[in-house]
């Protein structure tokens, strides 16, 4: 009988390739089906509140763990570090849920986790973009810019700010998942 041992890093890109689509699918499915939820006025993080909040909390944690597990499979020195930081931020965002009303210590922690996640994803997209040429470089920079603009618009209180933030976050996470999928 012959056995083939997997290299320790063989599953890393797969974990990262799954993280973005999983987080986006679970988040958008909840946004579409949760009574009273309006993505143009409420951020996806608000899904972590209420009786079904455990779904989004688990979504953050699972996507974060997959991101952490897959980060080291990325090329270069900085991209893995930045994606690792984003994964840690996602886990923290799940462990420290957003407040529906008011601001508690865990709500502040959630905002800090979001800041770490978004800044790391933006930087990772730009760093990865420098490794590519042509279309892939453009797509990488566009994904980072989508999150930068979406987050900035949301923080400035722009109309449909939570929607622009969601689009930007999903674009950046999906792009990093695409990069990881190509490495498998």
PDB file of C-alpha atoms in Angstrom:
ATOM      1  CA  UNK A   1       0.000   0.000   0.000  1.00  0.00           C
ATOM      2  CA  UNK A   2       1.317   3.409  -0.947  1.00  0.00           C
ATOM      3  CA  UNK A   3       0.506   6.495   1.031  1.00  0.00           C
ATOM      4  CA  UNK A   4       1.070  10.029  -0.035  1.00  0.00           C
ATOM      5  CA  UNK A   5       1.819  12.541   2.663  1.00  0.00           C
ATOM      6  CA  UNK A   6       0.514  16.018   2.160  1.00  0.00           C
ATOM      7  CA  UNK A   7       2.950  18.840   2.565  1.00  0.00           C
ATOM      8  CA  UNK A   8       2.077  20.784   5.737  1.00  0.00           C
ATOM      9  CA  UNK A   9       1.310  23.865   3.650  1.00  0.00           C
ATOM     10  CA  UNK A  10      -0.839  22.102   1.030  1.00  0.00           C
ATOM     11  CA  UNK A  11      -4.128  22.875   2.775  1.00  0.00           C
ATOM     12  CA  UNK A  12      -3.266  26.466   3.698  1.00  0.00           C
ATOM     13  CA  UNK A  13      -4.270  28.047   0.401  1.00  0.00           C
ATOM     14  CA  UNK A  14      -7.463  25.968   0.433  1.00  0.00           C
ATOM     15  CA  UNK A  15      -8.435  27.283   3.882  1.00  0.00           C
ATOM     16  CA  UNK A  16      -7.862  30.855   2.741  1.00  0.00           C
ATOM     17  CA  UNK A  17      -9.663  30.238  -0.561  1.00  0.00           C
ATOM     18  CA  UNK A  18     -12.770  29.169   1.373  1.00  0.00           C
ATOM     19  CA  UNK A  19     -12.736  31.971   3.983  1.00  0.00           C
ATOM     20  CA  UNK A  20     -13.901  34.895   1.821  1.00  0.00           C
ATOM     21  CA  UNK A  21     -16.717  33.165  -0.078  1.00  0.00           C
ATOM     22  CA  UNK A  22     -17.961  31.513   3.123  1.00  0.00           C
ATOM     23  CA  UNK A  23     -18.066  34.788   5.073  1.00  0.00           C
ATOM     24  CA  UNK A  24     -19.728  36.649   2.193  1.00  0.00           C
ATOM     25  CA  UNK A  25     -22.337  33.940   1.551  1.00  0.00           C
ATOM     26  CA  UNK A  26     -23.333  33.514   5.194  1.00  0.00           C
ATOM     27  CA  UNK A  27     -23.431  37.286   5.782  1.00  0.00           C
ATOM     28  CA  UNK A  28     -25.462  38.105   2.675  1.00  0.00           C
ATOM     29  CA  UNK A  29     -27.874  35.193   3.234  1.00  0.00           C
ATOM     30  CA  UNK A  30     -28.585  36.506   6.723  1.00  0.00           C
ATOM     31  CA  UNK A  31     -28.910  40.088   5.480  1.00  0.00           C
ATOM     32  CA  UNK A  32     -31.468  38.960   2.903  1.00  0.00           C
ATOM     33  CA  UNK A  33     -33.528  36.863   5.310  1.00  0.00           C
ATOM     34  CA  UNK A  34     -33.317  38.612   8.685  1.00  0.00           C
ATOM     35  CA  UNK A  35     -36.558  40.471   9.438  1.00  0.00           C
ATOM     36  CA  UNK A  36     -36.034  44.219   9.624  1.00  0.00           C
ATOM     37  CA  UNK A  37     -32.396  44.148   8.522  1.00  0.00           C
ATOM     38  CA  UNK A  38     -31.506  46.824   5.956  1.00  0.00           C
ATOM     39  CA  UNK A  39     -27.977  46.639   4.555  1.00  0.00           C
ATOM     40  CA  UNK A  40     -28.197  50.222   3.332  1.00  0.00           C
ATOM     41  CA  UNK A  41     -28.542  51.395   6.950  1.00  0.00           C
ATOM     42  CA  UNK A  42     -27.086  48.600   9.084  1.00  0.00           C
ATOM     43  CA  UNK A  43     -23.626  47.012   8.924  1.00  0.00           C
ATOM     44  CA  UNK A  44     -23.225  43.266   8.530  1.00  0.00           C
ATOM     45  CA  UNK A  45     -21.724  43.207  12.037  1.00  0.00           C
ATOM     46  CA  UNK A  46     -25.156  44.062  13.433  1.00  0.00           C
ATOM     47  CA  UNK A  47     -26.220  40.551  12.416  1.00  0.00           C
ATOM     48  CA  UNK A  48     -24.259  39.337  15.462  1.00  0.00           C
ATOM     49  CA  UNK A  49     -27.000  40.688  17.740  1.00  0.00           C
ATOM     50  CA  UNK A  50     -30.359  39.171  18.632  1.00  0.00           C
ATOM     51  CA  UNK A  51     -31.497  35.574  18.876  1.00  0.00           C
ATOM     52  CA  UNK A  52     -29.789  34.599  15.605  1.00  0.00           C
ATOM     53  CA  UNK A  53     -26.636  36.557  16.382  1.00  0.00           C
ATOM     54  CA  UNK A  54     -24.719  33.352  17.021  1.00  0.00           C
ATOM     55  CA  UNK A  55     -24.749  32.705  13.251  1.00  0.00           C
ATOM     56  CA  UNK A  56     -22.768  35.847  12.436  1.00  0.00           C
ATOM     57  CA  UNK A  57     -20.544  35.393  15.480  1.00  0.00           C
ATOM     58  CA  UNK A  58     -19.686  31.878  14.264  1.00  0.00           C
ATOM     59  CA  UNK A  59     -19.260  33.246  10.736  1.00  0.00           C
ATOM     60  CA  UNK A  60     -16.664  35.771  11.928  1.00  0.00           C
ATOM     61  CA  UNK A  61     -14.803  33.188  14.005  1.00  0.00           C
ATOM     62  CA  UNK A  62     -14.775  30.431  11.357  1.00  0.00           C
ATOM     63  CA  UNK A  63     -13.743  32.818   8.563  1.00  0.00           C
ATOM     64  CA  UNK A  64     -11.068  34.239  10.838  1.00  0.00           C
ATOM     65  CA  UNK A  65      -9.669  30.826  11.745  1.00  0.00           C
ATOM     66  CA  UNK A  66      -9.605  29.827   8.056  1.00  0.00           C
ATOM     67  CA  UNK A  67      -7.873  33.109   7.214  1.00  0.00           C
ATOM     68  CA  UNK A  68      -5.260  32.622   9.940  1.00  0.00           C
ATOM     69  CA  UNK A  69      -4.711  29.020   8.820  1.00  0.00           C
ATOM     70  CA  UNK A  70      -4.240  30.038   5.204  1.00  0.00           C
ATOM     71  CA  UNK A  71      -2.220  33.217   5.602  1.00  0.00           C
ATOM     72  CA  UNK A  72       1.185  31.543   5.658  1.00  0.00           C
ATOM     73  CA  UNK A  73       0.463  29.959   2.276  1.00  0.00           C
ATOM     74  CA  UNK A  74       0.610  33.351   0.547  1.00  0.00           C
ATOM     75  CA  UNK A  75       3.768  34.462  -1.248  1.00  0.00           C
ATOM     76  CA  UNK A  76       6.140  37.105   0.024  1.00  0.00           C
ATOM     77  CA  UNK A  77       6.940  38.492   3.429  1.00  0.00           C
ATOM     78  CA  UNK A  78       4.198  41.064   4.054  1.00  0.00           C
ATOM     79  CA  UNK A  79       1.094  39.554   2.457  1.00  0.00           C
ATOM     80  CA  UNK A  80       1.029  36.575   4.872  1.00  0.00           C
ATOM     81  CA  UNK A  81       1.527  38.859   7.876  1.00  0.00           C
ATOM     82  CA  UNK A  82      -1.202  41.258   6.806  1.00  0.00           C
ATOM     83  CA  UNK A  83      -3.672  38.483   6.035  1.00  0.00           C
ATOM     84  CA  UNK A  84      -2.829  36.842   9.370  1.00  0.00           C
ATOM     85  CA  UNK A  85      -3.659  40.141  11.115  1.00  0.00           C
ATOM     86  CA  UNK A  86      -6.946  40.307   9.183  1.00  0.00           C
ATOM     87  CA  UNK A  87      -7.791  36.775  10.322  1.00  0.00           C
ATOM     88  CA  UNK A  88      -7.055  37.607  13.945  1.00  0.00           C
ATOM     89  CA  UNK A  89      -9.261  40.689  13.538  1.00  0.00           C
ATOM     90  CA  UNK A  90     -12.113  38.563  12.185  1.00  0.00           C
ATOM     91  CA  UNK A  91     -11.883  36.177  15.137  1.00  0.00           C
ATOM     92  CA  UNK A  92     -11.848  39.135  17.540  1.00  0.00           C
ATOM     93  CA  UNK A  93     -14.860  40.673  15.749  1.00  0.00           C
ATOM     94  CA  UNK A  94     -16.752  37.444  16.431  1.00  0.00           C
ATOM     95  CA  UNK A  95     -15.651  37.106  20.034  1.00  0.00           C
ATOM     96  CA  UNK A  96     -16.456  40.787  20.693  1.00  0.00           C
ATOM     97  CA  UNK A  97     -19.857  41.340  19.033  1.00  0.00           C
ATOM     98  CA  UNK A  98     -21.158  44.738  18.006  1.00  0.00           C
ATOM     99  CA  UNK A  99     -23.708  46.431  20.239  1.00  0.00           C
ATOM    100  CA  UNK A 100     -27.231  46.922  18.877  1.00  0.00           C
ATOM    101  CA  UNK A 101     -27.635  50.064  20.987  1.00  0.00           C
ATOM    102  CA  UNK A 102     -25.101  52.001  23.015  1.00  0.00           C
ATOM    103  CA  UNK A 103     -21.429  51.187  23.327  1.00  0.00           C
ATOM    104  CA  UNK A 104     -19.976  48.584  25.689  1.00  0.00           C
ATOM    105  CA  UNK A 105     -16.383  47.414  26.119  1.00  0.00           C
ATOM    106  CA  UNK A 106     -16.961  44.570  23.678  1.00  0.00           C
ATOM    107  CA  UNK A 107     -18.528  46.994  21.199  1.00  0.00           C
ATOM    108  CA  UNK A 108     -15.349  49.083  21.359  1.00  0.00           C
ATOM    109  CA  UNK A 109     -13.344  45.871  20.941  1.00  0.00           C
ATOM    110  CA  UNK A 110     -15.422  45.006  17.876  1.00  0.00           C
ATOM    111  CA  UNK A 111     -14.666  48.405  16.330  1.00  0.00           C
ATOM    112  CA  UNK A 112     -10.943  47.971  17.005  1.00  0.00           C
ATOM    113  CA  UNK A 113     -11.076  44.462  15.508  1.00  0.00           C
ATOM    114  CA  UNK A 114     -12.836  45.853  12.436  1.00  0.00           C
ATOM    115  CA  UNK A 115     -10.217  48.568  12.049  1.00  0.00           C
ATOM    116  CA  UNK A 116      -7.414  45.991  12.234  1.00  0.00           C
ATOM    117  CA  UNK A 117      -9.205  43.710   9.770  1.00  0.00           C
ATOM    118  CA  UNK A 118     -10.012  46.421   7.233  1.00  0.00           C
ATOM    119  CA  UNK A 119      -6.587  48.092   7.372  1.00  0.00           C
ATOM    120  CA  UNK A 120      -4.873  44.717   7.020  1.00  0.00           C
ATOM    121  CA  UNK A 121      -7.063  43.647   4.094  1.00  0.00           C
ATOM    122  CA  UNK A 122      -6.519  46.957   2.294  1.00  0.00           C
ATOM    123  CA  UNK A 123      -2.756  46.754   2.769  1.00  0.00           C
ATOM    124  CA  UNK A 124      -2.681  43.064   1.773  1.00  0.00           C
ATOM    125  CA  UNK A 125      -4.502  43.827  -1.484  1.00  0.00           C
ATOM    126  CA  UNK A 126      -2.008  46.576  -2.319  1.00  0.00           C
ATOM    127  CA  UNK A 127       0.992  44.419  -1.355  1.00  0.00           C
ATOM    128  CA  UNK A 128      -0.306  41.519  -3.453  1.00  0.00           C
ATOM    129  CA  UNK A 129      -0.983  43.932  -6.308  1.00  0.00           C
ATOM    130  CA  UNK A 130       2.701  44.835  -6.398  1.00  0.00           C
ATOM    131  CA  UNK A 131       3.559  41.155  -6.921  1.00  0.00           C
ATOM    132  CA  UNK A 132       1.332  40.909  -9.978  1.00  0.00           C
ATOM    133  CA  UNK A 133       1.303  42.527 -13.380  1.00  0.00           C
ATOM    134  CA  UNK A 134      -1.448  43.411 -15.798  1.00  0.00           C
ATOM    135  CA  UNK A 135      -5.026  42.516 -14.970  1.00  0.00           C
ATOM    136  CA  UNK A 136      -4.246  40.842 -11.643  1.00  0.00           C
ATOM    137  CA  UNK A 137      -2.376  43.902 -10.383  1.00  0.00           C
ATOM    138  CA  UNK A 138      -5.330  46.086 -11.347  1.00  0.00           C
ATOM    139  CA  UNK A 139      -7.847  43.739  -9.696  1.00  0.00           C
ATOM    140  CA  UNK A 140      -5.801  43.567  -6.512  1.00  0.00           C
ATOM    141  CA  UNK A 141      -5.549  47.356  -6.296  1.00  0.00           C
ATOM    142  CA  UNK A 142      -9.259  47.728  -7.112  1.00  0.00           C
ATOM    143  CA  UNK A 143     -10.215  45.323  -4.310  1.00  0.00           C
ATOM    144  CA  UNK A 144      -8.109  47.256  -1.800  1.00  0.00           C
ATOM    145  CA  UNK A 145      -9.461  50.568  -3.048  1.00  0.00           C
ATOM    146  CA  UNK A 146     -13.058  49.304  -2.864  1.00  0.00           C
ATOM    147  CA  UNK A 147     -12.588  48.552   0.831  1.00  0.00           C
ATOM    148  CA  UNK A 148     -10.711  51.796   1.481  1.00  0.00           C
ATOM    149  CA  UNK A 149     -13.442  53.888  -0.170  1.00  0.00           C
ATOM    150  CA  UNK A 150     -16.292  51.805   1.274  1.00  0.00           C
ATOM    151  CA  UNK A 151     -14.930  52.079   4.799  1.00  0.00           C
ATOM    152  CA  UNK A 152     -14.207  55.786   4.404  1.00  0.00           C
ATOM    153  CA  UNK A 153     -17.692  56.442   3.035  1.00  0.00           C
ATOM    154  CA  UNK A 154     -19.318  54.487   5.868  1.00  0.00           C
ATOM    155  CA  UNK A 155     -17.231  56.225   8.555  1.00  0.00           C
ATOM    156  CA  UNK A 156     -18.094  59.624   7.046  1.00  0.00           C
ATOM    157  CA  UNK A 157     -21.798  58.805   7.402  1.00  0.00           C
ATOM    158  CA  UNK A 158     -22.431  58.722   3.661  1.00  0.00           C
ATOM    159  CA  UNK A 159     -25.772  57.469   2.323  1.00  0.00           C
ATOM    160  CA  UNK A 160     -25.830  53.663   2.197  1.00  0.00           C
ATOM    161  CA  UNK A 161     -22.456  53.665   3.957  1.00  0.00           C
ATOM    162  CA  UNK A 162     -22.948  50.209   5.424  1.00  0.00           C
ATOM    163  CA  UNK A 163     -23.667  48.871   1.931  1.00  0.00           C
ATOM    164  CA  UNK A 164     -20.493  50.421   0.495  1.00  0.00           C
ATOM    165  CA  UNK A 165     -18.509  48.993   3.407  1.00  0.00           C
ATOM    166  CA  UNK A 166     -19.995  45.537   2.807  1.00  0.00           C
ATOM    167  CA  UNK A 167     -19.188  45.702  -0.916  1.00  0.00           C
ATOM    168  CA  UNK A 168     -15.619  46.774  -0.177  1.00  0.00           C
ATOM    169  CA  UNK A 169     -15.033  44.151   2.520  1.00  0.00           C
ATOM    170  CA  UNK A 170     -16.466  41.394   0.350  1.00  0.00           C
ATOM    171  CA  UNK A 171     -14.408  42.527  -2.669  1.00  0.00           C
ATOM    172  CA  UNK A 172     -11.164  42.457  -0.670  1.00  0.00           C
ATOM    173  CA  UNK A 173     -11.912  39.125   1.009  1.00  0.00           C
ATOM    174  CA  UNK A 174     -12.960  37.495  -2.261  1.00  0.00           C
ATOM    175  CA  UNK A 175      -9.863  38.769  -4.061  1.00  0.00           C
ATOM    176  CA  UNK A 176      -7.564  37.323  -1.410  1.00  0.00           C
ATOM    177  CA  UNK A 177      -9.498  34.056  -1.675  1.00  0.00           C
ATOM    178  CA  UNK A 178      -8.998  34.081  -5.467  1.00  0.00           C
ATOM    179  CA  UNK A 179      -5.254  34.586  -4.998  1.00  0.00           C
ATOM    180  CA  UNK A 180      -5.157  31.700  -2.510  1.00  0.00           C
ATOM    181  CA  UNK A 181      -7.200  29.442  -4.803  1.00  0.00           C
ATOM    182  CA  UNK A 182      -4.655  29.945  -7.564  1.00  0.00           C
ATOM    183  CA  UNK A 183      -1.898  28.726  -5.224  1.00  0.00           C
ATOM    184  CA  UNK A 184      -3.570  25.382  -4.480  1.00  0.00           C
TER     185      UNK A 184
END
